[in-house]
Coordinates of C-alpha atoms in Angstrom, one line a residue:
Chain A
M24 CA -18.0 -13.6 -19.5
L25 CA -16.6 -14.9 -16.5
V26 CA -17.1 -14.6 -13.1
V27 CA -14.5 -15.3 -10.7
R28 CA -14.4 -15.4 -6.8
T29 CA -10.8 -16.1 -6.1
I30 CA -7.8 -13.5 -6.1
A31 CA -5.7 -17.0 -7.7
D32 CA -8.6 -17.5 -10.2
L33 CA -8.4 -13.6 -11.2
R34 CA -4.6 -14.0 -11.9
E35 CA -5.2 -16.7 -14.0
A36 CA -8.3 -15.7 -16.4
L37 CA -6.2 -12.6 -16.7
R38 CA -3.0 -14.5 -17.6
P39 CA -3.5 -14.5 -21.3
A40 CA -4.3 -11.2 -21.3
R41 CA -1.4 -9.5 -19.6
R42 CA 1.2 -11.6 -21.6
E43 CA -0.9 -10.0 -24.8
E44 CA -0.2 -7.0 -23.3
A45 CA -4.0 -6.0 -23.7
S46 CA -4.6 -3.1 -21.9
I47 CA -6.9 -3.3 -19.0
G48 CA -9.8 -1.1 -17.4
F49 CA -11.3 -1.8 -13.8
V50 CA -14.7 -1.0 -12.5
P51 CA -14.2 -1.2 -8.9
T52 CA -17.8 -1.6 -7.1
M53 CA -19.4 -2.6 -4.1
G54 CA -22.6 -4.3 -6.4
A55 CA -26.1 -3.5 -6.8
L56 CA -25.5 -1.9 -10.1
H57 CA -27.2 0.9 -11.7
H58 CA -26.7 3.4 -14.5
G59 CA -23.6 5.4 -12.4
H60 CA -21.8 2.5 -13.0
E61 CA -23.1 1.4 -16.4
A62 CA -21.8 4.8 -17.1
L63 CA -18.1 2.9 -16.0
M64 CA -18.2 0.0 -17.7
E65 CA -19.2 1.9 -20.9
R66 CA -15.8 4.1 -20.6
A67 CA -13.9 0.9 -19.9
R68 CA -15.5 -0.9 -22.7
T69 CA -14.5 2.0 -24.9
E70 CA -11.3 2.4 -23.9
C71 CA -9.7 -0.8 -22.8
D72 CA -9.2 -4.1 -24.4
V73 CA -10.3 -6.4 -21.4
V74 CA -12.8 -4.9 -18.6
V75 CA -13.1 -6.8 -15.5
L76 CA -15.9 -5.5 -12.8
S77 CA -15.3 -6.3 -9.1
I78 CA -18.0 -6.0 -6.6
F79 CA -17.0 -6.8 -2.9
V80 CA -19.4 -5.2 0.0
N81 CA -15.7 -4.2 1.6
P82 CA -16.7 -4.3 5.7
T83 CA -13.8 -2.5 6.6
Q84 CA -14.8 1.4 5.0
F85 CA -18.5 0.6 6.6
N86 CA -18.5 3.3 10.1
D87 CA -22.0 1.9 10.4
P88 CA -22.4 -2.3 10.6
T89 CA -26.4 -0.9 10.1
D90 CA -24.9 0.5 6.9
L91 CA -22.7 -2.2 6.1
E92 CA -25.8 -4.7 6.7
R93 CA -28.5 -3.0 5.0
Y94 CA -26.5 -2.5 2.0
P95 CA -28.1 -3.7 -0.9
R96 CA -27.0 -7.0 -2.4
T97 CA -27.9 -7.8 -5.8
E98 CA -25.6 -10.5 -6.9
E99 CA -27.4 -12.3 -10.0
A100 CA -28.8 -8.7 -11.3
D101 CA -25.3 -7.6 -11.1
V102 CA -24.0 -10.0 -12.7
A103 CA -26.2 -9.7 -15.6
I104 CA -26.1 -6.1 -16.0
A105 CA -22.0 -6.3 -16.1
E106 CA -22.3 -9.4 -18.7
K107 CA -24.7 -6.6 -20.7
N108 CA -22.5 -4.1 -20.6
G109 CA -19.0 -6.3 -22.0
V110 CA -17.7 -6.4 -18.7
D111 CA -15.2 -9.2 -19.6
F112 CA -14.3 -10.7 -15.7
V113 CA -16.5 -10.0 -12.9
F114 CA -14.7 -10.7 -9.5
M115 CA -16.8 -11.2 -6.5
P116 CA -15.2 -12.6 -3.9
S117 CA -15.8 -13.4 0.1
A118 CA -14.8 -11.5 2.9
E119 CA -12.5 -14.2 4.3
E120 CA -11.1 -14.1 0.6
M121 CA -9.7 -10.4 0.8
Y122 CA -8.5 -10.3 4.8
R123 CA -7.0 -13.6 5.4
P124 CA -7.3 -14.0 9.4
G125 CA -4.9 -12.1 11.1
S126 CA -4.2 -9.6 8.7
T127 CA -3.1 -5.9 9.8
I128 CA -2.6 -4.2 7.0
E129 CA -3.4 -0.7 6.5
V130 CA -2.6 1.5 3.9
R131 CA -3.8 5.2 5.0
L132 CA -3.6 8.4 3.6
D133 CA -3.7 11.5 6.4
G134 CA -4.3 15.5 6.8
P135 CA -7.6 17.1 5.2
L136 CA -8.4 14.6 2.3
V137 CA -9.4 12.2 4.1
D138 CA -10.5 14.1 7.9
S139 CA -12.6 16.6 6.0
L140 CA -16.8 15.8 4.8
E141 CA -17.3 12.5 4.5
G142 CA -13.9 11.3 6.8
A143 CA -15.0 14.0 9.6
H144 CA -18.5 12.5 9.3
R145 CA -17.8 8.7 8.9
G146 CA -14.7 8.9 10.7
S147 CA -11.1 8.5 8.5
D148 CA -11.2 5.2 9.0
H149 CA -13.6 5.3 6.1
F150 CA -11.3 6.4 4.1
H151 CA -8.8 4.2 5.4
G152 CA -10.7 0.9 4.5
V153 CA -11.4 2.7 1.0
T154 CA -7.4 2.7 0.0
T155 CA -6.3 -0.4 1.7
V156 CA -9.2 -2.7 -0.2
V157 CA -8.3 -0.4 -3.4
T158 CA -4.5 -0.8 -3.4
K159 CA -5.3 -4.5 -3.0
L160 CA -7.7 -5.1 -6.0
F161 CA -5.2 -2.7 -8.1
N162 CA -2.4 -5.3 -7.2
I163 CA -4.7 -8.2 -7.9
V164 CA -6.3 -6.7 -11.0
Q165 CA -2.8 -4.6 -12.7
P166 CA -5.1 -2.6 -14.3
E167 CA -3.9 0.0 -16.8
V168 CA -7.1 2.3 -16.2
A169 CA -9.3 2.7 -12.9
Y170 CA -12.8 4.1 -13.3
F171 CA -14.2 5.8 -10.9
G172 CA -18.0 8.1 -10.5
Q173 CA -17.5 12.2 -9.7
K174 CA -20.7 11.2 -7.5
D175 CA -18.3 10.5 -4.7
A176 CA -16.0 13.2 -5.4
Q177 CA -14.2 12.9 -2.3
Q178 CA -13.3 9.2 -3.1
A179 CA -11.9 10.1 -6.4
L180 CA -9.3 12.3 -5.4
V181 CA -8.6 10.5 -2.1
I182 CA -7.8 7.5 -5.1
R183 CA -6.0 9.9 -7.2
A184 CA -3.6 11.2 -4.1
L185 CA -3.5 7.4 -3.2
V186 CA -2.0 6.1 -6.7
R187 CA 0.1 9.9 -7.0
E188 CA 1.6 8.6 -3.2
L189 CA 2.2 5.1 -3.7
D190 CA 3.4 5.2 -7.1
M191 CA 1.0 2.8 -8.8
P192 CA 1.0 2.2 -12.0
V193 CA -2.5 2.9 -13.1
R194 CA -4.2 6.0 -14.2
I195 CA -8.0 6.9 -12.9
D196 CA -10.6 8.1 -14.8
V197 CA -13.1 9.3 -13.1
V198 CA -16.6 9.5 -14.7
Q199 CA -19.6 12.1 -14.5
T200 CA -22.3 11.5 -12.3
V201 CA -25.5 9.9 -13.8
R202 CA -29.0 11.0 -12.4
E203 CA -32.4 9.9 -12.6
D204 CA -34.8 11.9 -15.0
D205 CA -35.7 14.0 -11.9
G206 CA -32.4 14.7 -11.1
L207 CA -31.7 12.7 -7.9
A208 CA -27.8 10.7 -8.6
M209 CA -27.7 7.4 -9.1
S210 CA -26.6 5.4 -6.0
S211 CA -27.1 1.8 -4.5
R212 CA -28.4 3.6 -1.7
N213 CA -31.2 4.5 -3.7
I214 CA -33.0 0.9 -3.4
H215 CA -34.2 2.2 0.5
V216 CA -35.3 5.2 -0.6
K217 CA -38.8 5.0 -1.3
G218 CA -42.5 6.9 -1.3
R219 CA -42.8 10.3 0.5
D220 CA -38.6 10.1 0.7
R221 CA -38.0 9.5 -2.7
E222 CA -39.5 12.9 -3.1
R223 CA -37.7 14.2 0.0
A224 CA -34.1 13.2 -2.3
L225 CA -34.8 15.8 -4.6
G226 CA -33.8 18.5 -1.7
L227 CA -29.7 17.3 -2.2
K228 CA -29.8 18.3 -6.2
A229 CA -32.4 21.3 -5.8
A230 CA -29.5 22.6 -3.1
L231 CA -26.9 22.4 -5.7
D232 CA -29.1 24.0 -8.3
E233 CA -29.5 26.6 -6.2
A234 CA -25.9 27.3 -5.6
Q235 CA -25.7 27.7 -9.4
S236 CA -28.2 29.7 -10.0
A237 CA -27.2 31.9 -7.0
Y238 CA -23.7 31.9 -8.5
D239 CA -25.0 33.1 -11.6
G240 CA -27.4 35.3 -10.7
G241 CA -23.8 37.0 -9.2
E242 CA -23.9 35.6 -5.6
R243 CA -19.8 35.1 -4.7
D244 CA -19.7 34.7 -1.4
A245 CA -19.7 31.2 0.1
A246 CA -21.0 31.5 3.2
A247 CA -24.2 33.3 1.9
L248 CA -24.1 30.6 -1.1
T249 CA -23.7 28.2 1.4
E250 CA -26.9 29.2 3.0
R251 CA -29.0 29.7 -0.2
A252 CA -28.3 26.4 -0.8
V253 CA -29.7 24.8 2.4
A254 CA -32.6 27.2 2.4
A255 CA -33.1 25.6 -0.9
M256 CA -33.3 22.0 0.8
K257 CA -36.1 23.0 2.9
P258 CA -39.1 22.7 1.0
F259 CA -38.1 18.7 1.3
E260 CA -37.6 18.5 4.4
V261 CA -33.9 17.7 4.1
V262 CA -31.3 19.4 6.5
P263 CA -28.1 18.4 5.3
E264 CA -24.9 16.9 7.4
Y265 CA -22.9 19.0 5.9
L266 CA -23.1 21.2 2.8
A267 CA -19.8 23.2 1.6
I268 CA -18.3 25.3 -1.2
V269 CA -15.0 23.9 -1.6
D270 CA -11.8 23.7 -3.6
R271 CA -12.4 21.1 -6.4
V272 CA -8.4 19.9 -5.8
T273 CA -7.4 20.2 -2.0
L274 CA -11.4 20.2 -0.7
Q275 CA -10.7 23.1 1.6
P276 CA -13.0 25.5 2.1
V277 CA -13.2 29.0 -0.4
E278 CA -14.8 32.2 0.2
T279 CA -15.2 33.2 -2.6
V280 CA -17.0 31.3 -5.3
E281 CA -15.4 30.8 -8.8
P282 CA -15.9 28.4 -11.3
G283 CA -14.6 25.1 -10.3
A284 CA -15.0 25.3 -7.0
L285 CA -17.1 21.9 -5.7
V286 CA -20.5 21.6 -3.9
V287 CA -20.6 18.9 -1.7
I288 CA -23.5 18.0 0.3
A289 CA -24.3 15.0 2.4
A290 CA -28.3 14.5 3.8
P291 CA -29.9 11.7 5.7
V292 CA -33.2 10.6 3.7
G293 CA -35.0 8.0 5.4
P294 CA -33.4 5.0 6.5
V295 CA -30.1 6.1 4.8
R296 CA -27.5 8.9 4.4
L297 CA -27.1 10.1 0.2
I298 CA -24.6 12.3 -1.1
D299 CA -24.0 14.9 -4.3
N300 CA -21.9 17.0 -5.0
T301 CA -21.4 19.3 -8.4
V302 CA -18.7 21.5 -9.7
I303 CA -19.5 25.7 -10.2
K304 CA -20.1 26.7 -14.1
D305 CA -18.9 29.7 -15.6
T306 CA -22.0 31.5 -16.4
A307 CA -20.8 34.1 -18.8
Q308 CA -19.2 31.1 -20.9
L309 CA -22.1 28.8 -20.9
T310 CA -24.1 31.9 -22.4
R311 CA -21.3 32.8 -24.6
S312 CA -21.1 29.0 -26.0
A313 CA -25.2 28.6 -26.0
Chain B
M22 CA 24.5 0.0 -16.8
L23 CA 22.2 2.9 -16.6
V24 CA 22.3 5.3 -13.7
V25 CA 18.9 7.1 -13.0
R26 CA 17.7 9.4 -10.2
T27 CA 13.9 9.7 -11.3
I28 CA 10.6 7.4 -11.1
A29 CA 9.8 8.8 -14.8
D30 CA 13.0 7.6 -15.9
L31 CA 13.4 4.6 -14.5
R32 CA 9.9 3.2 -15.8
E33 CA 11.0 4.4 -19.5
A34 CA 14.1 2.3 -19.1
L35 CA 12.5 -0.3 -18.1
R36 CA 9.4 -0.1 -20.7
P37 CA 11.8 -2.6 -23.1
A38 CA 12.0 -5.5 -20.8
R39 CA 8.4 -5.1 -19.3
R40 CA 7.3 -5.6 -23.1
E41 CA 9.8 -8.3 -23.9
E42 CA 8.3 -9.7 -20.7
A43 CA 11.2 -10.4 -19.4
S44 CA 11.5 -11.0 -15.9
I45 CA 12.4 -8.1 -13.8
G46 CA 14.6 -9.0 -10.2
F47 CA 14.9 -6.0 -7.4
V48 CA 17.4 -5.6 -5.2
P49 CA 16.5 -3.0 -2.6
T50 CA 19.0 -1.4 -0.3
M51 CA 20.7 1.6 1.5
G52 CA 23.3 1.8 -0.3
A53 CA 27.0 1.0 1.5
L54 CA 27.1 -2.1 -0.3
H55 CA 29.4 -5.2 0.5
H56 CA 29.6 -9.2 0.2
G57 CA 26.1 -9.0 1.7
H58 CA 24.5 -7.5 -1.2
E59 CA 26.8 -8.7 -3.4
A60 CA 25.4 -12.3 -2.7
L61 CA 21.6 -10.5 -3.4
M62 CA 22.7 -9.2 -6.6
E63 CA 24.0 -12.7 -7.6
R64 CA 20.9 -14.4 -6.9
A65 CA 19.0 -11.9 -8.7
R66 CA 21.3 -12.3 -12.0
T67 CA 21.1 -15.9 -12.0
E68 CA 17.1 -15.9 -11.8
C69 CA 16.0 -12.5 -13.6
D70 CA 16.8 -11.5 -17.4
V71 CA 16.8 -8.0 -15.7
V72 CA 18.1 -7.2 -12.3
V73 CA 17.0 -3.3 -11.1
L74 CA 19.3 -2.3 -7.4
S75 CA 18.2 0.5 -5.7
I76 CA 20.0 3.1 -3.7
F77 CA 17.9 4.9 -1.3
V78 CA 18.2 5.6 2.6
N79 CA 14.8 5.9 3.6
P80 CA 14.5 8.9 6.6
T81 CA 11.2 7.0 7.3
Q82 CA 12.6 4.2 8.4
F83 CA 15.0 5.8 11.2
N84 CA 14.2 6.2 14.8
D85 CA 17.2 8.1 15.4
P86 CA 18.3 11.0 13.4
T87 CA 21.9 10.0 14.7
D88 CA 22.1 6.8 12.5
L89 CA 20.1 8.6 10.0
E90 CA 23.0 11.0 9.3
R91 CA 26.1 8.9 10.3
Y92 CA 24.5 6.3 7.7
P93 CA 27.3 5.5 5.4
R94 CA 27.2 6.8 1.9
T95 CA 29.6 5.4 -0.6
E96 CA 27.9 6.5 -3.9
E97 CA 30.7 6.2 -6.5
A98 CA 32.0 3.0 -5.1
D99 CA 28.3 1.4 -4.9
V100 CA 28.1 2.2 -8.6
A101 CA 31.0 0.6 -9.0
I102 CA 29.8 -2.5 -7.1
A103 CA 26.8 -3.2 -9.1
E104 CA 28.7 -2.8 -12.2
K105 CA 30.7 -5.8 -11.3
N106 CA 27.9 -7.6 -10.4
G107 CA 25.9 -7.4 -13.6
V108 CA 23.2 -4.7 -13.0
D109 CA 21.4 -3.4 -15.4
F110 CA 19.8 -0.7 -13.6
V111 CA 20.8 1.8 -10.4
F112 CA 18.0 3.5 -8.9
M113 CA 19.2 6.2 -6.9
P114 CA 16.3 8.8 -5.9
S115 CA 16.2 11.9 -3.7
A116 CA 14.4 11.8 -0.7
E117 CA 12.5 14.5 -2.8
E118 CA 11.9 12.2 -5.1
M119 CA 10.7 9.2 -3.4
Y120 CA 8.6 12.0 -0.8
R121 CA 7.0 14.7 -2.2
P122 CA 5.8 17.6 0.0
G123 CA 3.3 17.1 1.7
S124 CA 3.5 13.1 1.4
T125 CA 1.0 11.7 3.7
I126 CA 0.9 7.5 2.7
E127 CA 1.4 5.2 5.5
V128 CA 1.7 1.6 4.5
R129 CA 1.2 -0.2 7.9
L130 CA 1.3 -3.9 9.5
D131 CA 0.1 -4.3 13.1
G132 CA 0.8 -6.3 15.8
P133 CA 3.6 -8.9 17.3
L134 CA 5.2 -9.1 13.3
V135 CA 6.2 -5.6 13.9
D136 CA 5.6 -4.5 17.4
S137 CA 8.2 -7.0 18.9
L138 CA 12.2 -7.0 18.5
E139 CA 13.2 -4.5 16.3
G140 CA 10.0 -2.5 16.7
A141 CA 10.0 -2.5 20.4
H142 CA 13.5 -1.3 20.7
R143 CA 13.4 1.0 17.4
G144 CA 9.8 1.7 17.7
S145 CA 7.2 0.0 15.6
D146 CA 7.2 3.8 12.5
H147 CA 10.6 1.9 11.7
F148 CA 8.8 -1.0 10.1
H149 CA 6.4 1.3 8.7
G150 CA 9.3 2.8 7.2
V151 CA 9.9 -0.1 5.6
T152 CA 6.2 -1.6 4.1
T153 CA 5.9 2.1 2.8
V154 CA 8.8 2.5 1.6
V155 CA 8.8 -0.9 -0.1
T156 CA 5.3 -0.5 -1.4
K157 CA 6.4 2.2 -3.2
L158 CA 9.9 1.0 -4.8
F159 CA 8.0 -2.2 -5.8
N160 CA 5.3 0.0 -7.5
I161 CA 7.9 1.7 -9.3
V162 CA 9.9 -1.3 -10.1
Q163 CA 7.2 -3.9 -11.0
P164 CA 9.9 -6.6 -10.3
E165 CA 8.7 -10.5 -10.4
V166 CA 11.0 -11.2 -7.6
A167 CA 12.2 -9.1 -4.9
Y168 CA 15.4 -10.5 -2.8
F169 CA 16.2 -9.4 0.5
G170 CA 19.3 -9.9 3.9
Q171 CA 18.5 -13.0 6.2
K172 CA 20.4 -11.1 8.4
D173 CA 17.2 -8.6 8.5
A174 CA 15.2 -11.8 9.1
Q175 CA 12.3 -9.5 11.2
Q176 CA 12.3 -7.2 8.0
A177 CA 12.1 -10.4 6.0
L178 CA 9.3 -11.5 7.4
V179 CA 7.5 -8.2 7.7
I180 CA 8.2 -7.7 3.9
R181 CA 6.4 -11.5 3.5
A182 CA 3.5 -10.5 5.3
L183 CA 3.1 -7.2 3.0
V184 CA 3.0 -8.3 0.3
R185 CA 0.9 -11.4 1.1
E186 CA -1.5 -9.2 2.8
L187 CA -1.4 -6.6 0.4
D188 CA -1.6 -8.9 -2.7
M189 CA 1.3 -7.9 -4.2
P190 CA 2.8 -9.7 -7.3
V191 CA 5.5 -10.2 -6.2
R192 CA 7.5 -13.0 -4.7
I193 CA 10.2 -12.5 -1.9
D194 CA 13.3 -14.2 -1.8
V195 CA 15.6 -14.8 1.8
V196 CA 18.8 -14.7 1.0
Q197 CA 21.3 -16.3 3.1
T198 CA 23.8 -13.7 5.5
V199 CA 27.4 -13.6 4.4
R200 CA 29.7 -13.2 6.9
E201 CA 33.5 -12.0 7.6
D202 CA 35.9 -15.0 7.8
D203 CA 35.6 -14.1 11.5
G204 CA 32.3 -14.1 11.2
L205 CA 30.9 -10.8 11.7
A206 CA 27.7 -10.4 9.9
M207 CA 27.9 -8.2 6.8
S208 CA 26.4 -4.8 7.4
S209 CA 26.9 -1.3 6.1
R210 CA 27.6 -0.3 9.4
N211 CA 30.7 -2.2 10.5
I212 CA 32.3 0.7 9.0
H213 CA 31.5 2.4 12.1
V214 CA 33.2 -0.3 13.9
K215 CA 37.0 -0.1 14.5
G216 CA 39.8 -1.4 16.6
R217 CA 38.9 -2.7 19.7
D218 CA 34.6 -2.6 18.9
R219 CA 35.8 -4.7 15.7
E220 CA 36.2 -7.9 18.3
R221 CA 34.0 -7.0 20.4
A222 CA 31.6 -7.5 17.6
L223 CA 32.5 -10.6 17.3
G224 CA 29.9 -11.2 20.6
L225 CA 27.1 -11.6 18.8
K226 CA 28.2 -14.3 16.5
A227 CA 29.4 -15.8 19.7
A228 CA 26.0 -15.5 21.3
L229 CA 24.7 -17.4 18.2
D230 CA 27.4 -20.2 18.7
E231 CA 26.8 -20.9 22.2
A232 CA 23.0 -21.0 21.1
Q233 CA 23.7 -23.9 19.2
S234 CA 25.8 -25.8 20.9
A235 CA 24.1 -25.9 23.8
Y236 CA 21.5 -27.2 22.2
D237 CA 24.1 -30.0 20.3
G238 CA 25.0 -30.3 24.3
G239 CA 21.4 -31.4 25.1
E240 CA 19.7 -27.6 26.3
R241 CA 16.1 -27.6 25.1
D242 CA 15.0 -24.5 27.7
A243 CA 14.7 -21.3 26.0
A244 CA 15.1 -19.6 29.2
A245 CA 18.6 -21.6 30.2
L246 CA 19.6 -21.4 26.0
T247 CA 19.2 -17.6 26.6
E248 CA 21.2 -17.1 29.5
R249 CA 24.2 -19.4 28.5
A250 CA 24.1 -17.0 24.8
V251 CA 24.1 -13.8 27.0
A252 CA 26.7 -15.1 29.0
A253 CA 29.0 -16.0 25.5
M254 CA 28.6 -12.4 25.1
K255 CA 30.6 -11.3 28.5
P256 CA 34.2 -11.8 27.5
F257 CA 33.8 -9.2 24.3
E258 CA 32.2 -7.0 27.1
V259 CA 28.9 -7.1 24.7
V260 CA 25.5 -6.4 26.2
P261 CA 22.5 -7.2 23.9
E262 CA 20.0 -5.0 23.5
Y263 CA 17.9 -8.5 23.7
L264 CA 18.4 -12.0 22.8
A265 CA 15.9 -13.8 22.2
I266 CA 14.7 -17.5 20.8
V267 CA 11.3 -17.0 18.9
D268 CA 9.3 -18.9 16.5
R269 CA 10.7 -18.2 12.5
V270 CA 7.2 -17.1 11.6
T271 CA 5.5 -15.7 13.8
L272 CA 8.5 -14.2 16.0
Q273 CA 6.8 -15.3 18.7
P274 CA 9.1 -15.9 22.5
V275 CA 9.3 -20.5 22.5
E276 CA 9.9 -22.1 25.6
T277 CA 11.4 -25.3 24.4
V278 CA 13.5 -24.6 21.4
E279 CA 12.9 -26.9 18.4
P280 CA 15.2 -26.8 15.7
G281 CA 13.7 -23.9 13.0
A282 CA 13.8 -22.0 15.8
L283 CA 15.2 -18.4 15.2
V284 CA 17.9 -17.0 17.9
V285 CA 17.4 -13.2 17.2
I286 CA 20.0 -10.2 18.6
A287 CA 20.9 -6.9 19.2
A288 CA 23.3 -5.3 21.0
P289 CA 25.5 -2.1 20.6
V290 CA 28.8 -2.1 19.9
G291 CA 31.0 1.2 20.0
P292 CA 28.9 4.0 18.1
V293 CA 26.8 1.8 16.5
R294 CA 23.7 -1.0 16.8
L295 CA 24.5 -4.4 15.2
I296 CA 21.9 -7.1 14.4
D297 CA 22.4 -11.1 13.5
N298 CA 20.8 -14.0 14.0
T299 CA 20.6 -17.7 13.6
V300 CA 18.6 -20.3 12.7
I301 CA 18.8 -23.7 15.1
K302 CA 19.8 -26.5 13.1
D303 CA 18.9 -30.1 14.2
T304 CA 22.3 -31.8 15.3
A305 CA 21.0 -34.9 15.0
Q306 CA 20.5 -34.8 11.6
L307 CA 24.0 -32.7 10.9
T308 CA 25.4 -35.7 12.7
R309 CA 23.4 -38.3 9.8
S310 CA 24.7 -36.5 7.2
A311 CA 28.3 -36.1 7.9

């Protein structure tokens, strides 16, 4: 496994693979790697000839300077995890390598996909930062497939739209959320969730579970279902920043809940802000297939 | 030569070339092809294995709806010119093929490079339209080299900045302006310049020539040199929209003129707006090498 820190070095390192028409799988991350990231690496390792992992805490997508400063950096551990998972190249550029002085480039989508939910609460500049850095990374790595986690459901939709609207020759693969044994969705920010907050963090999953079981119980009204989900967080002393039931493609709120609807949630827990989501499953089908 | 109208068809057509690692040269145009475009095709033909020419009158880069409506479309003649110049693939998408309904993507640079000169007079949305469509076209064609004309000097600089800031794996080659025998810079818009206006159009080249000969005569003050260049247009009854002497890389105005300075001009002539430019040459060197 090779660790490279400059764009030129990565291009050079990937040259033989490109010459041999090897398929390149790409896992872009902000580091602090966990089992969720490992699932992406595993998928890439299975599907592609060459696996590139990038670790770059992209300053332009942070609305909150404290969040950026506090974002965990675990470089040595990350490299070990990448190696264990069969990554071929780890790309770890500095902020100066990615954004030269005076750089003004911005790749942006507009509209509900970037303005709603995370966009509404973190500001739509968050997703402009994401789409800009992902475009740059895709141009640098030129992967055949890039892997993203379903935990960041809105981000995955934004990236899909980006690739479609810019006609990028990249396939986007979205991999299921990986959870701790107790249900907490894996996140780099979990490292800051300690003690009592660690128990409180289960409030997010409790809300998602409640949404599904309310649906299983026959509830189809989005407002009522939302109310029940919010109520389920109360014992955890967690109040959501938002909890919404939306179309899983457009992210527009739905009034009547059908299978495939996306339940999304963001909530502050102790010093961090966590997000999670689930897709409502068809109870009848579950029962039939059981 | 193959004419294709969809992104999917072009990708399919280019697949064998990409498999064989052929170098792809790309000439993006808005059609109404003239000798200036032919110089780009010739250069591409000399340097690359495969030559792709695109013809797309990009609506998002027109600030003036009348200019867009009036922009010449000469499809049959263009295809013949492309064939004559050894183009392999002509890509002629519709506006709907390039911009799907609801598309909101924008690739934008900000700052003086896009805000000055053409940006100031056409609005900086002009260059946002250019950078967005060029990014899309580059993603579709994936060329090794793309060819642009020096006549659109600012556009060439903007594209170079775009490629650099987005880390696109494309080399930009800028080809010298081609002129009519009397000095008028080739432009698709010249088709609308008729009769007396055709003579008036020579005012732009006269101004550029005057700037060089003032420099040759020892004038180094940009303001004085500009004044003389503007005065040289008077007999042609042409008043510039702007006439500026700027740094050829940053486009910032210079106070003292040195070799390499860029003289840029835009002026309305009859029903259209023409642009032209020249780079100030070192007189002493010219004399020595003669």
